[in-house]
Tab-separated table of C-alpha atoms and ligand atoms in Angstrom:
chain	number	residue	atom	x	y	z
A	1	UNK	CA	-69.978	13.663	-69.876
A	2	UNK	CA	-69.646	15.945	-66.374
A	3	UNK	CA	-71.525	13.421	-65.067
A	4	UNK	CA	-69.300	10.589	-65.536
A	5	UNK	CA	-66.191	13.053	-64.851
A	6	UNK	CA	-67.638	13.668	-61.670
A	7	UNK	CA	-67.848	10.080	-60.799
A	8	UNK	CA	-64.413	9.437	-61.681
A	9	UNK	CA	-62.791	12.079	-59.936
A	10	UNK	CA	-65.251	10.582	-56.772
A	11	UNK	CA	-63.934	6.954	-57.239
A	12	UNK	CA	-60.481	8.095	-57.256
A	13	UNK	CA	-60.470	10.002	-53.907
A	14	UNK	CA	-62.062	7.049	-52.452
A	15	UNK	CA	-59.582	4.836	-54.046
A	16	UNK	CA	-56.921	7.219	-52.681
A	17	UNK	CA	-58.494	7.681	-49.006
A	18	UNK	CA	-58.474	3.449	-48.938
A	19	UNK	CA	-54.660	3.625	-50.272
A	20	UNK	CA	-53.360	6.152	-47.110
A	21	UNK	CA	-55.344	4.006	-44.997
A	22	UNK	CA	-53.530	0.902	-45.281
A	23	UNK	CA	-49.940	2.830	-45.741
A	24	UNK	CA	-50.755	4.300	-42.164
A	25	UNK	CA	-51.672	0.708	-40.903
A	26	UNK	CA	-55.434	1.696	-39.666
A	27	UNK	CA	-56.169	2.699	-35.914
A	28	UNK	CA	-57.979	-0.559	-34.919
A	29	UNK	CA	-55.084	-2.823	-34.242
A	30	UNK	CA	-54.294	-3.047	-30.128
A	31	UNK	CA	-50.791	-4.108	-29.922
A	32	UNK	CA	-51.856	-7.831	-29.768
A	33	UNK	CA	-49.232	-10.535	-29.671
A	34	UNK	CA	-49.743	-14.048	-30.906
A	35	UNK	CA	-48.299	-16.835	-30.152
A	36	UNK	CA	-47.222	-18.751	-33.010
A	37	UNK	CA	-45.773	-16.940	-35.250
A	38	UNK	CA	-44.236	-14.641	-32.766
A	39	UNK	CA	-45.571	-11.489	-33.925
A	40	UNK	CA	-46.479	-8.203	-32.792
A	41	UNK	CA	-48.216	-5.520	-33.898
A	42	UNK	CA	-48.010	-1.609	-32.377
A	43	UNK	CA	-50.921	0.165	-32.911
A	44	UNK	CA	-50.174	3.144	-34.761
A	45	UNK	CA	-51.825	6.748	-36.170
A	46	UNK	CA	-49.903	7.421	-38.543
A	47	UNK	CA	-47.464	10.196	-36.943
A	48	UNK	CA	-45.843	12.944	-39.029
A	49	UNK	CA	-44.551	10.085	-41.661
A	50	UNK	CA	-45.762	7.973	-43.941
A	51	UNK	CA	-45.495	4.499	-44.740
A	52	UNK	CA	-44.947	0.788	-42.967
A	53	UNK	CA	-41.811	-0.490	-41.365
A	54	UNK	CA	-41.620	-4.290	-40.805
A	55	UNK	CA	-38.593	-5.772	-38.015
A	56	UNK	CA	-37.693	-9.529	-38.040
A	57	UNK	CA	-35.891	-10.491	-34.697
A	58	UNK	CA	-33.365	-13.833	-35.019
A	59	UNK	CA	-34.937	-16.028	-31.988
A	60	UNK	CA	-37.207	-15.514	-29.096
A	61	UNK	CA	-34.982	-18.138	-27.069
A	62	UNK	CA	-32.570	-15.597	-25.966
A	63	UNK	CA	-33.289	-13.136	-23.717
A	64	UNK	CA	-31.062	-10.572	-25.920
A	65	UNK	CA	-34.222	-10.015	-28.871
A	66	UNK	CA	-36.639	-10.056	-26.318
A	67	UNK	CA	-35.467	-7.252	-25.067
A	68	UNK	CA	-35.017	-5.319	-28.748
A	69	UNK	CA	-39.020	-6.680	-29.241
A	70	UNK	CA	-40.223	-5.110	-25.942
A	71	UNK	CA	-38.269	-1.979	-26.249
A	72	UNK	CA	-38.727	-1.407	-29.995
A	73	UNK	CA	-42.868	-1.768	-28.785
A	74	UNK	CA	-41.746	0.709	-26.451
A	75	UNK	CA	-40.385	3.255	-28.530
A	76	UNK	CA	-42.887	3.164	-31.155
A	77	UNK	CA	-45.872	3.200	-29.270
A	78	UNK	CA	-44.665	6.442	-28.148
A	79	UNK	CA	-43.952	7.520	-31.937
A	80	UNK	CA	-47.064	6.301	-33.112
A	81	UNK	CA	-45.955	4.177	-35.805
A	82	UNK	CA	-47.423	1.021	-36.968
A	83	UNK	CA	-44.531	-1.683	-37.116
A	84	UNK	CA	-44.989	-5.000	-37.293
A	85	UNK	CA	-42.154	-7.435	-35.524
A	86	UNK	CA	-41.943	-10.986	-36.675
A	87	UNK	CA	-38.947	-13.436	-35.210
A	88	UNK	CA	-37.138	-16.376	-37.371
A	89	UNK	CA	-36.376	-18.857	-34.206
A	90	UNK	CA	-33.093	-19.261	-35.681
A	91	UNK	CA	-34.435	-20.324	-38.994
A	92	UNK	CA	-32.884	-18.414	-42.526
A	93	UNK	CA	-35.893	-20.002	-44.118
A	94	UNK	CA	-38.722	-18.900	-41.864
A	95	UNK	CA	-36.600	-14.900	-41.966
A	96	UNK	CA	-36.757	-15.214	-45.482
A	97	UNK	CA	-40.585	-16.273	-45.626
A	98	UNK	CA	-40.954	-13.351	-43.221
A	99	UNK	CA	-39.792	-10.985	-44.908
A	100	UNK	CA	-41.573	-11.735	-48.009
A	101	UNK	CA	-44.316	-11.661	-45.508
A	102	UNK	CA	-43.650	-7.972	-44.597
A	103	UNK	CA	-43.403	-7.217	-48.381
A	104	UNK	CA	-46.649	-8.589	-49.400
A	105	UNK	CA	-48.028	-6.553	-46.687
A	106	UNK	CA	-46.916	-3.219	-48.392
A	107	UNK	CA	-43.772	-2.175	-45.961
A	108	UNK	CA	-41.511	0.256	-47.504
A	109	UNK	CA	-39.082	-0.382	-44.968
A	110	UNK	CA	-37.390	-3.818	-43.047
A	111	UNK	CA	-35.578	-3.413	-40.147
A	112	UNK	CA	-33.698	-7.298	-39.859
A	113	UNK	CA	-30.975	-9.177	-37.113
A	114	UNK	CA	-30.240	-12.054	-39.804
A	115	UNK	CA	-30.081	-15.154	-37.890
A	116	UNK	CA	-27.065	-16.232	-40.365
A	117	UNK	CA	-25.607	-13.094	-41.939
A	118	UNK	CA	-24.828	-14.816	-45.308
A	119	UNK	CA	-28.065	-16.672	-45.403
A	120	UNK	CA	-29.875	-13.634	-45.048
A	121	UNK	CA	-28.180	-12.112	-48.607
A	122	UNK	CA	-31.346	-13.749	-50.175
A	123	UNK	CA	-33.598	-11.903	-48.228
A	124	UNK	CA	-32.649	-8.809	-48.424
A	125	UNK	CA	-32.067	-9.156	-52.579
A	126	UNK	CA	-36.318	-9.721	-52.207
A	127	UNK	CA	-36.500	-6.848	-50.500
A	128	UNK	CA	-34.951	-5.220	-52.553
A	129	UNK	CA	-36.125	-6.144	-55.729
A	130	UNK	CA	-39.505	-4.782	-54.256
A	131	UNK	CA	-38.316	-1.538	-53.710
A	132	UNK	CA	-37.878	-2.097	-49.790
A	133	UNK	CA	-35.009	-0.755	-48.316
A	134	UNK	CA	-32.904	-2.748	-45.559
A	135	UNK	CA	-31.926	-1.755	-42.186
A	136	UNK	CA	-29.342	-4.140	-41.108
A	137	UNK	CA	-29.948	-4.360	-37.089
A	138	UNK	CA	-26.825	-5.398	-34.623
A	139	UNK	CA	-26.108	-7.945	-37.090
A	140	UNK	CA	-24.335	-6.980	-40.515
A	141	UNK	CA	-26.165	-9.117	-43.147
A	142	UNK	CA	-22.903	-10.194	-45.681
A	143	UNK	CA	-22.261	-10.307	-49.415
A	144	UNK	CA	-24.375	-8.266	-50.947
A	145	UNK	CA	-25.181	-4.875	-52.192
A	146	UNK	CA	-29.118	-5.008	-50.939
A	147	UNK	CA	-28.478	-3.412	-47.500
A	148	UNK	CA	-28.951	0.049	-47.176
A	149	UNK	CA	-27.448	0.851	-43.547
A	150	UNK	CA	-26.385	-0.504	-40.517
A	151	UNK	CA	-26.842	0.216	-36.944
A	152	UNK	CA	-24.815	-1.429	-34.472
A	153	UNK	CA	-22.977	-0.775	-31.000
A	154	UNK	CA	-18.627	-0.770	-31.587
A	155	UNK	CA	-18.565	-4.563	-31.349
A	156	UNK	CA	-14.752	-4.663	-31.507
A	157	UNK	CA	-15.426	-2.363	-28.066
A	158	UNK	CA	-17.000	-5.663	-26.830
A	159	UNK	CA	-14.551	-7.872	-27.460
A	160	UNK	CA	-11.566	-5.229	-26.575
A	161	UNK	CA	-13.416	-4.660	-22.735
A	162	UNK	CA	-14.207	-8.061	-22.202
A	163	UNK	CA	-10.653	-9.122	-22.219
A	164	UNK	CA	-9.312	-5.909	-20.866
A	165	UNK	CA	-11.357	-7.137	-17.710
A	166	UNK	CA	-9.212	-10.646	-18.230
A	167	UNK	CA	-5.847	-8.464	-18.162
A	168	UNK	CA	-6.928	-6.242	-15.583
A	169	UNK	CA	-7.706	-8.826	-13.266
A	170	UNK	CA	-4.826	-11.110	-13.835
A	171	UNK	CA	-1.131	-11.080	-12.598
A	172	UNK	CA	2.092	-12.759	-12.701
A	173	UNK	CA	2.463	-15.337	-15.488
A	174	UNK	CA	0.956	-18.556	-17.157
A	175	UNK	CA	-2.567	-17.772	-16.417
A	176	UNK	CA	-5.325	-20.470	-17.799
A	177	UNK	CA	-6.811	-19.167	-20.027
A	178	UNK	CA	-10.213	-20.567	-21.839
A	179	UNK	CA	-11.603	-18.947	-24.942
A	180	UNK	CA	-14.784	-19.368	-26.105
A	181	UNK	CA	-16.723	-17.517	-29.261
A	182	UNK	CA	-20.081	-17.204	-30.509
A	183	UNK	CA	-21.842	-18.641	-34.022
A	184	UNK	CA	-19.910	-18.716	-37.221
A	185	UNK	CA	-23.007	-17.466	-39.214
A	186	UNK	CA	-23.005	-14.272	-37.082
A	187	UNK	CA	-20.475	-11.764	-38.376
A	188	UNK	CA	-20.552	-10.094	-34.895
A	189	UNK	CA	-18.707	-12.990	-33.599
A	190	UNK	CA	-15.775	-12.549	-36.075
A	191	UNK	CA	-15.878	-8.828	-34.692
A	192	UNK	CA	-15.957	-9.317	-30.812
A	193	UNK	CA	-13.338	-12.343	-31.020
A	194	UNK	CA	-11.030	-9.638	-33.021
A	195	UNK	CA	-11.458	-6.991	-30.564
A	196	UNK	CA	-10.834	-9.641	-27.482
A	197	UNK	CA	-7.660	-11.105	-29.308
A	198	UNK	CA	-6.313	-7.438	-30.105
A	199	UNK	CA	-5.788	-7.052	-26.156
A	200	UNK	CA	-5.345	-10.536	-25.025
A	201	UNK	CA	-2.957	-11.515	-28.039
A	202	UNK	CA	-0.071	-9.436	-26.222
A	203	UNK	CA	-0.414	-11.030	-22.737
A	204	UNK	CA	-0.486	-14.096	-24.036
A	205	UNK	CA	2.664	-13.551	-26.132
A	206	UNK	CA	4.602	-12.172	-22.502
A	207	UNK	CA	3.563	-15.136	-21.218
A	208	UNK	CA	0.568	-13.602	-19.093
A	209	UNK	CA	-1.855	-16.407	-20.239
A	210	UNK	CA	-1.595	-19.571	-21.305
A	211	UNK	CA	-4.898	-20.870	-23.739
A	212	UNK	CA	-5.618	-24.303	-22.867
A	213	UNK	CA	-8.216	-24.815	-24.615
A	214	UNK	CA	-7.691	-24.858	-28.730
A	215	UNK	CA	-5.004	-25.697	-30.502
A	216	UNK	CA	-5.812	-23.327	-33.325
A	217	UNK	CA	-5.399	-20.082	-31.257
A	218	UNK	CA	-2.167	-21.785	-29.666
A	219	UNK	CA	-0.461	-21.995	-33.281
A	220	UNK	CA	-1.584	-18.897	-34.098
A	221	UNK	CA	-0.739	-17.129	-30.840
A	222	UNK	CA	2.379	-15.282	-32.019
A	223	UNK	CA	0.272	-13.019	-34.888
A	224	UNK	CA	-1.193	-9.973	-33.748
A	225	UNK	CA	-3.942	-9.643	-36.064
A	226	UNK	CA	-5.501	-12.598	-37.663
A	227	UNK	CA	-7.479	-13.119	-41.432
A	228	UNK	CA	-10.715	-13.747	-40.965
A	229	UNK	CA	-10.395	-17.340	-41.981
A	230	UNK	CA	-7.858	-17.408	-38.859
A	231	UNK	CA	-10.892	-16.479	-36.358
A	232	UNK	CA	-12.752	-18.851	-38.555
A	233	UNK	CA	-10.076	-22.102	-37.348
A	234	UNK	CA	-10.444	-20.758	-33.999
A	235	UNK	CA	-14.346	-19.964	-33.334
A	236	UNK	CA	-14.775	-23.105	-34.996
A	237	UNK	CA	-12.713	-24.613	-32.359
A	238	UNK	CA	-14.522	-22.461	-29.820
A	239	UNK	CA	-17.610	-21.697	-30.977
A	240	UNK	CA	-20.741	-21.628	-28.805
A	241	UNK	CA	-23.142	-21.398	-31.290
A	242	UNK	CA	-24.444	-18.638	-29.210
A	243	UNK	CA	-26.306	-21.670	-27.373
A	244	UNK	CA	-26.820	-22.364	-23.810
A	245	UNK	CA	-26.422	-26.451	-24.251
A	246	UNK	CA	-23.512	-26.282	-26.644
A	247	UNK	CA	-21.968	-23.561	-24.323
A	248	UNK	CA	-22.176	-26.272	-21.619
A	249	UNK	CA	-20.893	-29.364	-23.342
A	250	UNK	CA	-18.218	-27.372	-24.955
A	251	UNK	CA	-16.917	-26.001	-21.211
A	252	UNK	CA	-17.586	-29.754	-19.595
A	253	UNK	CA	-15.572	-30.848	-22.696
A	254	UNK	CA	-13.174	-28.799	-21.938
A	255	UNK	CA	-12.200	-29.134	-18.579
A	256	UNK	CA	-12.622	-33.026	-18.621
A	257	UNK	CA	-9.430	-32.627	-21.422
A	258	UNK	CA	-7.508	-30.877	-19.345
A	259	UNK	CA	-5.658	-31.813	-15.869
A	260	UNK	CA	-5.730	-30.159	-12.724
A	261	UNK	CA	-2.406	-27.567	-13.264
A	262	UNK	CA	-4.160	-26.421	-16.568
A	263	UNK	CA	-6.955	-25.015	-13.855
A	264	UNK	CA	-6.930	-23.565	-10.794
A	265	UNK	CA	-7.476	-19.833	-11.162
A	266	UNK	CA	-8.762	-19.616	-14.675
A	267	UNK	CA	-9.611	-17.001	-16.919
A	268	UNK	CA	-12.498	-17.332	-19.461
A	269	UNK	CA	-13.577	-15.206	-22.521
A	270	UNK	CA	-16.966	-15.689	-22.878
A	271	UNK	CA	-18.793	-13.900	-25.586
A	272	UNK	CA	-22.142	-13.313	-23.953
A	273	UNK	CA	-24.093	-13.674	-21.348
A	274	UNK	CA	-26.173	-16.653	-21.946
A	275	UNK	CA	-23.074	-18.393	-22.720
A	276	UNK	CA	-20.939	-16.735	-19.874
A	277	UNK	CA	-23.753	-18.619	-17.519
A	278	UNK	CA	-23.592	-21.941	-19.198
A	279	UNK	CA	-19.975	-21.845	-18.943
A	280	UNK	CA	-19.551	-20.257	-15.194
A	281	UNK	CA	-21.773	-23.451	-14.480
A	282	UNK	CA	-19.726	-25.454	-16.027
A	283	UNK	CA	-16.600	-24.299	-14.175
A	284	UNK	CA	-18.051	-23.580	-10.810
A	285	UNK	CA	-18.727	-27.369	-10.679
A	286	UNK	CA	-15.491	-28.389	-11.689
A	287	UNK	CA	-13.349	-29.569	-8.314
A	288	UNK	CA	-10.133	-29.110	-9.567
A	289	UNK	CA	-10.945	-24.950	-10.351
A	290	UNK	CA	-10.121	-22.836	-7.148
A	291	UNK	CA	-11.585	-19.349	-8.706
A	292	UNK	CA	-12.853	-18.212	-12.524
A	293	UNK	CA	-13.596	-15.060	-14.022
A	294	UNK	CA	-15.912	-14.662	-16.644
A	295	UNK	CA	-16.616	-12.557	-19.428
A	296	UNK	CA	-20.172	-11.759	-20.885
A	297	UNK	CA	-22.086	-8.968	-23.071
A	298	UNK	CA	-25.853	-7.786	-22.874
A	299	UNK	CA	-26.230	-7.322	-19.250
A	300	UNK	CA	-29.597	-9.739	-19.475
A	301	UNK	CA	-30.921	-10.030	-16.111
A	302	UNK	CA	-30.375	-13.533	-15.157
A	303	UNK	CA	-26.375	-12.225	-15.764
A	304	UNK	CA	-27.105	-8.941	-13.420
A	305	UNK	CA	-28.354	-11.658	-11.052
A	306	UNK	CA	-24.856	-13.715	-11.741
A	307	UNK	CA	-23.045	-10.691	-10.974
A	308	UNK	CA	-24.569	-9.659	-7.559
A	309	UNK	CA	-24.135	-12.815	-6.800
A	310	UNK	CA	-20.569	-13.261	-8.058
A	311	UNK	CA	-20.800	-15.891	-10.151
A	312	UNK	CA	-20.511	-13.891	-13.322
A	313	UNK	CA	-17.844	-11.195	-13.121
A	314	UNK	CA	-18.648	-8.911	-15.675
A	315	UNK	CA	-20.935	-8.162	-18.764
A	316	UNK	CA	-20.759	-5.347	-21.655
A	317	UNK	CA	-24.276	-3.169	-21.384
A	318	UNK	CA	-25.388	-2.772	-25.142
A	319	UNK	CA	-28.640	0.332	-24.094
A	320	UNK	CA	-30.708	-1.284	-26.743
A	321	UNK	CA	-32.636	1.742	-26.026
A	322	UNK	CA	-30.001	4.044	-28.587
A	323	UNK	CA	-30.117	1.352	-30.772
A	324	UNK	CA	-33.669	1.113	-31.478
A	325	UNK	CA	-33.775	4.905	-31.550
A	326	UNK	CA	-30.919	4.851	-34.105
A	327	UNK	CA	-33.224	2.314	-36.050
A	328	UNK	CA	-36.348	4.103	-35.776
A	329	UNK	CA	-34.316	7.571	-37.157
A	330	UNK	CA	-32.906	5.662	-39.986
A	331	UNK	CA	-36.100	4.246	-40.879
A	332	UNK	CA	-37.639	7.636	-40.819
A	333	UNK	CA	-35.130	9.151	-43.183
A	334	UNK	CA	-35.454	5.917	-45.636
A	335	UNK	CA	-39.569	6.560	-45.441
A	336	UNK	CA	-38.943	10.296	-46.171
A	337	UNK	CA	-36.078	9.293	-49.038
A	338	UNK	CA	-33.067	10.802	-47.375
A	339	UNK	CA	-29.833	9.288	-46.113
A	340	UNK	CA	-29.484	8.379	-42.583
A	341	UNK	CA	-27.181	9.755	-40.251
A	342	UNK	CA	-23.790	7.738	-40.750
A	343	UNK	CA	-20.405	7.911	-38.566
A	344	UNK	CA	-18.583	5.123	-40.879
A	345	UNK	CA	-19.212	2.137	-43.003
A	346	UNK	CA	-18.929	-1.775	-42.412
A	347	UNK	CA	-17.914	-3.921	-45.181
A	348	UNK	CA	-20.046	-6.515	-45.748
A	349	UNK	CA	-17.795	-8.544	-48.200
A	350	UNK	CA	-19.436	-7.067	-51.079
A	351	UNK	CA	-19.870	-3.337	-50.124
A	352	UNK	CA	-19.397	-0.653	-47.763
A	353	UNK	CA	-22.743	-0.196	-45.439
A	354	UNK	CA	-22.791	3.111	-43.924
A	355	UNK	CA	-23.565	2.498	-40.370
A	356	UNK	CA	-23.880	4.339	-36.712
A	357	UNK	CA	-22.448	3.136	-33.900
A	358	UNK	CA	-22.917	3.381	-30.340
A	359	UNK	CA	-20.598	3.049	-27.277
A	360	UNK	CA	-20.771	0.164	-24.525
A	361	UNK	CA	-19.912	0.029	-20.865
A	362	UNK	CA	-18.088	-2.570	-18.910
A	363	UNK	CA	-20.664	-3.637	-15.766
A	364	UNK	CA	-19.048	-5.745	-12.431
A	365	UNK	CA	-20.244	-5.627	-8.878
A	366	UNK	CA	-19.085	-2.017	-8.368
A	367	UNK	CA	-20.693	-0.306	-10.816
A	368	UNK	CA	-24.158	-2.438	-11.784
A	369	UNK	CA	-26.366	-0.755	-9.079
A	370	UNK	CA	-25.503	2.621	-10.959
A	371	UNK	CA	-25.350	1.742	-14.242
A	372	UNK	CA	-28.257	-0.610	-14.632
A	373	UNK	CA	-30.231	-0.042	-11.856
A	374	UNK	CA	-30.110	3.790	-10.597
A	375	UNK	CA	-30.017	4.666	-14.341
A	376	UNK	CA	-33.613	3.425	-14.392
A	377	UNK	CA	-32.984	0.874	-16.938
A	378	UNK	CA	-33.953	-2.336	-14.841
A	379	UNK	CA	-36.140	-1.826	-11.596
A	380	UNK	CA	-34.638	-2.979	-8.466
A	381	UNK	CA	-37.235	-5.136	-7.530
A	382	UNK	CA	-36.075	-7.396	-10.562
A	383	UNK	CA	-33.203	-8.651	-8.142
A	384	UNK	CA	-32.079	-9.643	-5.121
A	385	UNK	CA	-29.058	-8.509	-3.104
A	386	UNK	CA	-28.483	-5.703	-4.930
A	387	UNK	CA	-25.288	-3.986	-3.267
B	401	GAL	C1	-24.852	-11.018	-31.247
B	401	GAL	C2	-25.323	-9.854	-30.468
B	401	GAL	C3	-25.133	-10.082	-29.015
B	401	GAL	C4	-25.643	-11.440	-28.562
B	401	GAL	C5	-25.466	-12.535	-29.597
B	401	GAL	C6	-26.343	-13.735	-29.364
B	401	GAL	O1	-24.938	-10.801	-32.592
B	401	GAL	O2	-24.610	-8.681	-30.836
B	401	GAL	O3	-25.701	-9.015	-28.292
B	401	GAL	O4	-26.947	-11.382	-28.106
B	401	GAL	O5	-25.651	-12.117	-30.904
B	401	GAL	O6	-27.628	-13.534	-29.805
């Protein structure tokens, strides 16, 4: 009877050594990438808290989620957690099967950028019907109760300094003005085209700018604040589809319907930087357009490169640095059962999601050396005629 007590109480620490094992992710994984399925894995002891966190990415094709992959690898390595990152290429199917992915392997915690914010619903309800908690990442996944917090930078801040930079730089009256928006399934796009039309809404109103290129924001330039099926008539007028090509077509599009006195000196609202180049391009080639300016957001290198060079004329920096920090904490707290920080709460059409936010700074030619460069957050060497 001892005997077999004994061998119990033997199986069941070995059973519970195997079990903290896999919940700290082992120490023989070496932060090894592979190609196809566009995952990485951080090697990881443990640190001071238990459990796995999984991150799914929207797309590798922009520059943007590289940069959250490389410096969430960043951070964590130095935490020592063990976090697996897996990317959906723009694909609500392949984020779902991913995240299903991250729940069969045992994470307690899923840190997600939905490609398509109401698409995403579905995959977060999984998660949550296993117990996993959701950290909704830059992107607020929409219409549903199964996200537990957000962390984002003050996207209406995007918007708002992206066309402050229009106003700033414009004078006199009847101004071209282009507008341009990002994807329709990204509920960020709703947010940075409401910030931009908060400040460019009155200055087009006095006559400041005239918008020549959709007829939606023209009939609906005399209303200060718009619904959000409003925006929805005019980014899907406008929209980019956060896409290089479409960004492209749309611009070429554009200025082919349109004559020569709706150019000139234009102003553009772009709504980030990958589009802000397709569009500059598009402009910059145009015969009939004597000078742009050009909005943009993430400060992605090819764009710092744009700017020295004047062919972009501004970007927002989002430090992705405080925002994976702000994800790590909040994952932490989740892991450890306690309520993130919060400073407010998004709705998400179904619920409030407490959320932190973090600031953004407007970047042109006379402040990028300092901001992006002296700061230490790009190395110089990454450009050339830096001023
Ligand atoms: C937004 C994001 C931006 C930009 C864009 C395109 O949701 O906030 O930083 O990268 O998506 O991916």
């Amino acid at each position: 009877m001892k005997n077999k007590l004994l061998k119990l109480t033997l199986i069941m620490i070995a059973l519970l050594a195997i079990l903290a094992l896999v919940a700290c992710g082992g120490n023989s994984n070496t932060g090894t990438e592979t190609g196809n399925s566009g995952s990485t894995t951080t090697d990881a002891p443990a640190g001071e808290v238990n459990g796995k966190v999984g991150i799914v990415l929207p797309t590798k094709d922009e520059p943007r989620w590289v940069q959250d992959e490389a410096r969430f690898a960043e951070a964590l390595q130095a935490a020592g957690y063990d976090v697996e990152i897996l990317f959906s290429q723009g694909d609500s199917a392949k984020e779902k099967a991913n995240v299903e992915d991250l729940i069969t392997k045992g994470v307690q915690v899923i840190i997600i950028t939905p490609h398509d914010g109401t698409a995403a619903a579905a995959a977060a309800e999984a998660a949550q019907a296993a117990g996993v908690k959701v950290i909704s990442y830059d992107r607020l996944i929409r219409d549903t109760d199964a996200v537990d917090y957000y962390v984002t930078f003050d996207s209406i801040a995007v918007g708002a300094q992206q066309a402050q930079y229009l106003v700033d730089n414009a004078s006199g009256t009847g101004n071209p003005l282009y507008l341009y928006a990002g994807a329709a399934s990204d509920n960020n796009a709703f947010i940075f085209f409401e910030g931009a039309w908060g400040v460019l809404q009155p200055k087009i109103a006095d006559g400041t700018f005239v918008i020549k290129n959709s007829s939606e924001a023209i009939a609906l330039q005399d209303k200060a604040e718009l619904t959000r099926d409003e925006m929805a008539q005019i980014i899907g007028q406008v929209t980019t589809n956060w896409d290089f090509n479409t960004a492209k077509n749309l611009a070429e599009a554009n200025l082919t319907a349109t004559t020569a006195e709706d150019k000139g000196d234009v102003f553009i609202l772009a709504p980030n930087d990958g589009t802000a180049r397709a569009i500059a391009d598009a402009f910059a080639a145009d015969t009939d357009v004597s000078s742009y300016l050009v909005t943009g957001q993430d400060a992605e290198k090819a764009s710092v490169q744009y700017i020295i060079d004047g062919r972009q004329s501004m970007t927002v920096f989002k430090d992705v640095r405080t925002l994976v920090d702000d994800a790590i904490n909040a994952a932490v707290a989740l892991l450890q059962d306690q309520a993130p920080n919060a400073t407010g709460a998004y709705n998400n059409g179904a619920v409030d999601v407490p959320a932190i936010q973090s600031p953004v700074v407007t970047v042109d030619g006379s402040n990028v050396k300092e901001v992006l460069i002296d700061s230490g957050y790009y190395d110089a060497a990454d450009f050339t005629g830096l001023p």
